[in-house]
């Protein structure tokens, strides 16, 4: 609290420092040496520190604004997606970035298009929680088409008046789209330095991929020496990732594949394949989570070809093709028939 007024008084000086690149150049070269680069580092460090101190005094909108100016995209994502309530998120983005048209800013090395990035953060958080109508407002036209296709497939999968086989196929398409359209639902992982002890088992995995480096001392936007407040912990429990949500769409896609297998019914070849592929999406990075799908595979689908192979191997059978959905020609054709070309 004592430091904040001094930082506010120092801000005009740091705002005069040159940025790393010039907005007048179409493809500006990055100058990684010299006084300009040092001034840029000082400016970014100052604005990031300002954002962290605003977090310490529970000024979350001010913290988000400072992180945006600092081009600290992971810190921005943490505040907007994990700390803001739904109403605060919608209000902040509408007021700060009302125009959805992206404008590339050559001065911003990491953001490039801060307007599009921030609006997509808001849309992804809302879409991940199932608020598709509100999320649509913050996506660009291409993402809106993808979201509409996802919603229609989900509606067909939940229509109990349709045959179980067709419902299972629709739910499987939903799982594949959740895996491929990851930017529509991506919620940033909570940095390790900002997690209360009771949330560690649910939201932190030592074997998680690269974005988990947010919590390590060097690249973390939230220095450990300035601990989160109790209000930040309350907001994180109330507004943060869903229980068991690791911040990576592959986990949600695997759960949807499991739902497709349940609709397909026991000992169906299609259901066994859904569990096989869905479990393979997470087995390399998180074998503990994948084990749940393996156990269901051998318990509910023991008479299928995949089930027998899994039981003999005591794990998922090896695959002779890449597991990512875009290598499935039927899925690619499904998207192209509906106007989705760029994968």
Coordinates of C-alpha atoms in Angstrom, one line a residue:
X1 CA 0.0 0.0 0.0
X2 CA 2.9 2.4 0.8
X3 CA 4.6 1.5 -2.5
X4 CA 1.6 2.1 -4.7
X5 CA 1.6 6.0 -4.7
X6 CA 5.4 6.0 -5.5
X7 CA 4.8 3.7 -8.5
X8 CA 2.0 5.8 -9.7
X9 CA 4.2 8.9 -9.5
X10 CA 7.0 7.1 -11.4
X11 CA 4.7 5.9 -14.1
X12 CA 4.9 9.0 -16.4
X13 CA 8.7 8.5 -16.6
X14 CA 8.5 4.9 -17.6
X15 CA 5.8 5.6 -20.2
X16 CA 8.3 7.8 -22.0
X17 CA 10.8 5.0 -22.5
X18 CA 10.9 3.7 -26.1
X19 CA 9.4 0.4 -27.0
X20 CA 11.3 -2.5 -28.5
X21 CA 10.0 -1.9 -32.0
X22 CA 8.8 1.1 -34.0
X23 CA 5.1 1.4 -35.0
X24 CA 6.2 3.0 -38.3
X25 CA 8.0 -0.1 -39.6
X26 CA 6.0 -2.8 -41.3
X27 CA 8.2 -5.7 -40.2
X28 CA 10.3 -4.0 -37.5
X29 CA 13.6 -5.8 -36.6
X30 CA 13.9 -6.7 -32.9
X31 CA 16.9 -5.0 -31.4
X32 CA 18.1 -7.4 -28.6
X33 CA 21.0 -5.2 -27.6
X34 CA 21.6 -1.5 -26.7
X35 CA 19.9 1.1 -24.6
X36 CA 16.5 0.7 -26.3
X37 CA 16.2 -2.9 -25.3
X38 CA 17.2 -2.1 -21.7
X39 CA 14.6 0.7 -21.5
X40 CA 12.0 -1.7 -22.8
X41 CA 12.9 -4.2 -20.1
X42 CA 12.7 -1.6 -17.4
X43 CA 9.3 -0.4 -18.7
X44 CA 7.9 -4.0 -18.8
X45 CA 9.3 -4.8 -15.3
X46 CA 7.9 -1.6 -13.9
X47 CA 4.4 -2.2 -15.3
X48 CA 4.4 -5.8 -14.2
X49 CA 5.4 -4.8 -10.6
X50 CA 2.7 -2.1 -10.7
X51 CA 0.2 -4.8 -11.7
X52 CA 1.3 -7.2 -8.9
X53 CA 1.1 -4.4 -6.3
X54 CA -2.4 -3.6 -7.5
X55 CA -3.3 -7.2 -7.0
X56 CA -2.0 -6.8 -3.4
X57 CA -4.4 -4.0 -2.7
X58 CA -7.3 -5.9 -4.5
X59 CA -7.5 -3.6 -7.5
X60 CA -8.0 -6.3 -10.1
X61 CA -9.1 -4.0 -13.0
X62 CA -6.1 -1.8 -12.4
X63 CA -3.8 -4.9 -12.3
X64 CA -5.2 -6.2 -15.6
X65 CA -4.7 -2.8 -17.2
X66 CA -1.1 -2.7 -16.1
X67 CA -0.4 -6.2 -17.3
X68 CA -1.9 -5.4 -20.7
X69 CA 0.4 -2.4 -21.0
X70 CA 3.4 -4.6 -19.9
X71 CA 2.6 -7.1 -22.7
X72 CA 2.4 -9.7 -19.9
X73 CA -0.1 -12.0 -21.6
X74 CA -0.1 -14.8 -19.0
X75 CA -0.6 -12.4 -16.1
X76 CA -3.5 -10.8 -18.0
X77 CA -5.1 -14.2 -18.6
X78 CA -4.7 -15.1 -15.0
X79 CA -6.5 -12.0 -13.8
X80 CA -9.3 -12.0 -16.4
X81 CA -10.0 -15.7 -16.4
X82 CA -9.3 -16.8 -12.8
X83 CA -10.0 -13.7 -10.7
X84 CA -12.7 -11.7 -12.4
X85 CA -16.4 -12.6 -11.9
X86 CA -18.5 -13.1 -15.0
X87 CA -20.0 -9.6 -14.7
X88 CA -16.6 -8.0 -14.1
X89 CA -15.0 -9.8 -17.0
X90 CA -17.8 -8.7 -19.5
X91 CA -17.8 -5.1 -18.2
X92 CA -14.0 -4.8 -18.3
X93 CA -13.7 -6.1 -21.9
X94 CA -16.6 -4.1 -23.2
X95 CA -15.3 -0.9 -21.7
X96 CA -11.6 -1.3 -22.6
X97 CA -12.0 -3.1 -26.0
X98 CA -15.4 -2.3 -27.4
X99 CA -14.4 -2.7 -31.0
X100 CA -13.9 -6.4 -32.0
X101 CA -11.9 -5.5 -35.1
X102 CA -8.2 -6.5 -34.4
X103 CA -5.5 -3.9 -35.0
X104 CA -2.0 -5.1 -35.1
X105 CA 0.2 -3.0 -32.8
X106 CA 3.9 -3.4 -33.8
X107 CA 5.0 -1.9 -30.5
X108 CA 3.8 -5.0 -28.7
X109 CA 6.2 -7.8 -29.1
X110 CA 4.1 -10.6 -27.5
X111 CA 0.6 -9.4 -27.9
X112 CA 0.6 -8.2 -31.5
X113 CA -3.2 -7.9 -31.4
X114 CA -4.1 -7.1 -27.7
X115 CA -7.7 -6.3 -28.5
X116 CA -8.3 -9.7 -30.1
X117 CA -6.3 -11.5 -27.5
X118 CA -8.2 -10.0 -24.5
X119 CA -11.6 -10.5 -26.2
X120 CA -10.7 -14.1 -26.9
X121 CA -9.7 -14.6 -23.3
X122 CA -13.2 -13.4 -22.3
X123 CA -14.9 -15.6 -24.8
X124 CA -12.9 -18.7 -23.9
X125 CA -13.7 -18.3 -20.2
X126 CA -17.4 -18.0 -20.9
X127 CA -17.4 -20.8 -23.4
X128 CA -15.6 -23.1 -21.0
X129 CA -18.4 -22.6 -18.5
X130 CA -21.1 -23.2 -21.1
X131 CA -22.2 -19.6 -21.5
X132 CA -22.2 -19.8 -25.3
X133 CA -24.5 -16.9 -26.0
X134 CA -22.4 -14.4 -24.1
X135 CA -19.1 -15.9 -25.4
X136 CA -20.2 -15.4 -29.0
X137 CA -20.0 -11.6 -28.5
X138 CA -16.2 -11.7 -28.0
X139 CA -15.2 -14.0 -30.8
X140 CA -14.3 -13.1 -34.3
X141 CA -16.4 -14.4 -37.2
X142 CA -14.3 -17.5 -37.8
X143 CA -14.5 -18.5 -34.2
X144 CA -18.2 -17.8 -34.1
X145 CA -18.7 -20.4 -36.9
X146 CA -16.7 -22.9 -35.0
X147 CA -18.6 -22.2 -31.8
X148 CA -21.9 -22.6 -33.7
X149 CA -20.9 -25.9 -35.1
X150 CA -19.8 -27.1 -31.6
X151 CA -23.1 -26.0 -30.1
X152 CA -25.2 -27.8 -32.8
X153 CA -23.3 -31.1 -32.4
X154 CA -23.7 -30.8 -28.6
X155 CA -27.5 -30.2 -29.0
X156 CA -27.8 -33.3 -31.3
X157 CA -25.8 -35.4 -28.7
X158 CA -28.2 -34.4 -25.9
X159 CA -31.4 -35.0 -27.9
X160 CA -32.7 -38.2 -26.3
X161 CA -35.2 -38.6 -29.1
X162 CA -32.5 -39.6 -31.5
X163 CA -31.0 -43.1 -31.8
X164 CA -28.2 -43.9 -29.3
X165 CA -25.7 -44.6 -32.1
X166 CA -26.3 -41.1 -33.7
X167 CA -26.1 -39.4 -30.3
X168 CA -22.8 -41.1 -29.6
X169 CA -21.4 -40.1 -32.9
X170 CA -22.5 -36.5 -32.3
X171 CA -20.9 -36.5 -28.8
X172 CA -17.7 -37.9 -30.3
X173 CA -17.6 -35.0 -32.8
X174 CA -18.1 -32.7 -29.8
X175 CA -15.1 -34.3 -28.1
X176 CA -12.9 -33.9 -31.3
X177 CA -13.9 -30.3 -31.8
X178 CA -13.1 -29.6 -28.1
X179 CA -9.7 -31.0 -28.8
X180 CA -9.1 -29.1 -32.1
X181 CA -10.8 -25.8 -31.3
X182 CA -8.8 -25.4 -28.1
X183 CA -8.5 -21.6 -28.4
X184 CA -12.3 -21.4 -28.0
X185 CA -12.1 -23.0 -24.5
X186 CA -8.6 -22.5 -23.3
X187 CA -8.4 -21.3 -19.7
X188 CA -5.0 -20.4 -18.4
X189 CA -3.5 -22.5 -15.6
X190 CA -3.3 -20.8 -12.2
X191 CA 0.3 -19.9 -11.5
X192 CA 1.8 -21.9 -8.7
X193 CA 2.7 -18.9 -6.7
X194 CA -0.9 -17.8 -6.6
X195 CA -2.5 -21.1 -5.5
X196 CA -3.8 -21.7 -1.9
X197 CA -2.7 -25.0 -0.4
X198 CA -6.2 -26.6 -0.7
X199 CA -6.3 -26.1 -4.5
X200 CA -2.9 -27.7 -5.3
X201 CA -4.1 -31.2 -5.8
X202 CA -6.9 -30.2 -8.2
X203 CA -5.1 -27.5 -10.3
X204 CA -1.4 -28.2 -10.3
X205 CA 0.5 -31.1 -11.9
X206 CA 4.2 -31.4 -11.8
X207 CA 4.2 -33.2 -15.2
X208 CA 2.0 -30.6 -16.9
X209 CA 3.2 -29.1 -20.2
X210 CA 5.0 -25.8 -20.7
X211 CA 2.4 -23.2 -19.6
X212 CA 2.9 -24.5 -16.0
X213 CA 6.2 -22.6 -16.0
X214 CA 4.1 -19.6 -15.0
X215 CA 4.6 -20.7 -11.4
X216 CA 8.4 -20.9 -11.6
X217 CA 10.4 -18.0 -10.1
X218 CA 12.0 -16.7 -13.3
X219 CA 9.1 -16.3 -15.9
X220 CA 6.4 -15.9 -13.3
X221 CA 4.4 -12.6 -13.5
X222 CA 3.6 -13.0 -9.8
X223 CA 6.7 -12.8 -7.6
X224 CA 6.5 -15.1 -4.6
X225 CA 7.7 -12.4 -2.3
X226 CA 4.4 -10.6 -2.6
X227 CA 1.9 -13.3 -1.6
X228 CA -1.7 -13.3 -2.7
X229 CA -4.3 -11.8 -0.4
X230 CA -7.2 -13.6 1.2
X231 CA -9.5 -11.8 -1.2
X232 CA -7.6 -13.1 -4.2
X233 CA -7.9 -16.7 -2.8
X234 CA -11.7 -16.2 -2.4
X235 CA -12.0 -15.0 -5.9
X236 CA -9.9 -17.9 -7.2
X237 CA -12.1 -20.4 -5.5
X238 CA -15.2 -18.7 -6.7
X239 CA -14.2 -17.7 -10.3
X240 CA -11.2 -19.8 -11.1
X241 CA -11.0 -23.0 -13.1
X242 CA -13.7 -25.6 -12.7
X243 CA -12.8 -28.4 -10.2
X244 CA -10.4 -30.9 -11.9
X245 CA -9.9 -28.5 -14.8
X246 CA -6.2 -28.4 -15.6
X247 CA -6.4 -25.5 -18.1
X248 CA -5.8 -27.8 -21.1
X249 CA -8.8 -28.7 -23.5
X250 CA -7.5 -32.2 -23.9
X251 CA -8.8 -33.1 -20.4
X252 CA -12.3 -31.8 -21.3
X253 CA -12.1 -33.6 -24.7
X254 CA -11.3 -36.8 -22.9
X255 CA -14.3 -36.4 -20.6
X256 CA -16.5 -35.8 -23.6
X257 CA -15.1 -38.9 -25.3
X258 CA -16.0 -40.8 -22.1
X259 CA -19.6 -39.4 -22.4
X260 CA -19.8 -40.6 -26.0
X261 CA -18.7 -44.1 -24.9
X262 CA -21.5 -44.2 -22.3
X263 CA -24.1 -43.2 -24.9
X264 CA -22.8 -45.9 -27.2
X265 CA -23.4 -48.6 -24.6
X266 CA -21.3 -51.5 -23.1
X267 CA -19.3 -53.7 -25.4
X268 CA -19.8 -51.6 -28.5
X269 CA -16.8 -51.2 -30.8
X270 CA -17.5 -47.5 -31.3
X271 CA -17.6 -46.9 -27.5
X272 CA -14.4 -48.8 -27.0
X273 CA -12.7 -46.7 -29.7
X274 CA -13.9 -43.4 -28.1
X275 CA -12.4 -44.4 -24.7
X276 CA -9.2 -45.6 -26.4
X277 CA -8.6 -42.4 -28.3
X278 CA -9.9 -40.1 -25.5
X279 CA -7.6 -41.7 -23.0
X280 CA -4.7 -41.5 -25.4
X281 CA -5.1 -37.7 -25.5
X282 CA -3.9 -37.5 -21.9
X283 CA -2.0 -40.7 -21.2
X284 CA 1.5 -39.2 -22.0
X285 CA 1.2 -36.0 -19.9
X286 CA -1.1 -37.4 -17.2
X287 CA -1.2 -41.2 -16.9
X288 CA -3.0 -41.0 -13.6
X289 CA -6.0 -39.3 -15.2
X290 CA -5.8 -41.6 -18.2
X291 CA -5.9 -44.6 -16.0
X292 CA -9.6 -43.8 -15.2
X293 CA -10.4 -44.2 -18.9
X294 CA -8.4 -47.4 -19.2
X295 CA -10.2 -49.0 -16.2
X296 CA -13.6 -48.1 -17.8
X297 CA -12.4 -49.5 -21.1
X298 CA -11.5 -53.0 -19.7
X299 CA -14.5 -53.1 -17.4
X300 CA -17.3 -52.0 -19.8
X301 CA -15.9 -53.1 -23.1
X302 CA -14.1 -56.4 -22.4
X303 CA -15.6 -58.2 -25.4
X304 CA -14.5 -55.6 -28.0
X305 CA -11.3 -55.8 -30.0
X306 CA -9.8 -52.8 -28.3
X307 CA -10.9 -54.0 -24.9
X308 CA -9.2 -57.4 -25.3
X309 CA -6.0 -55.8 -26.5
X310 CA -6.1 -53.3 -23.5
X311 CA -6.6 -56.1 -21.0
X312 CA -3.8 -58.2 -22.5
X313 CA -1.4 -55.1 -22.5
X314 CA -2.7 -53.8 -19.2
X315 CA -2.8 -50.3 -20.8
X316 CA -4.1 -48.6 -23.9
X317 CA -3.2 -50.5 -27.1
X318 CA -0.6 -48.8 -29.3
X319 CA -1.9 -46.8 -32.2
X320 CA -0.7 -47.0 -35.7
X321 CA -1.8 -43.5 -36.6
X322 CA -1.4 -40.0 -34.9
X323 CA -4.0 -39.5 -32.2
X324 CA -4.8 -35.9 -33.0
X325 CA -8.3 -35.5 -34.5
X326 CA -7.1 -33.7 -37.7
X327 CA -5.5 -37.0 -38.7
X328 CA -9.0 -38.6 -38.8
X329 CA -10.2 -38.2 -42.4
X330 CA -13.8 -38.6 -41.5
X331 CA -13.5 -35.7 -39.0
X332 CA -11.8 -33.4 -41.5
X333 CA -14.5 -34.2 -44.0
X334 CA -17.1 -33.5 -41.4
X335 CA -15.7 -30.0 -40.8
X336 CA -15.2 -29.2 -44.4
X337 CA -18.7 -30.1 -45.3
X338 CA -19.7 -27.4 -42.8
X339 CA -17.4 -24.7 -44.0
X340 CA -14.5 -25.1 -41.6
X341 CA -11.3 -25.3 -43.7
X342 CA -8.5 -23.8 -41.6
X343 CA -7.6 -26.3 -38.9

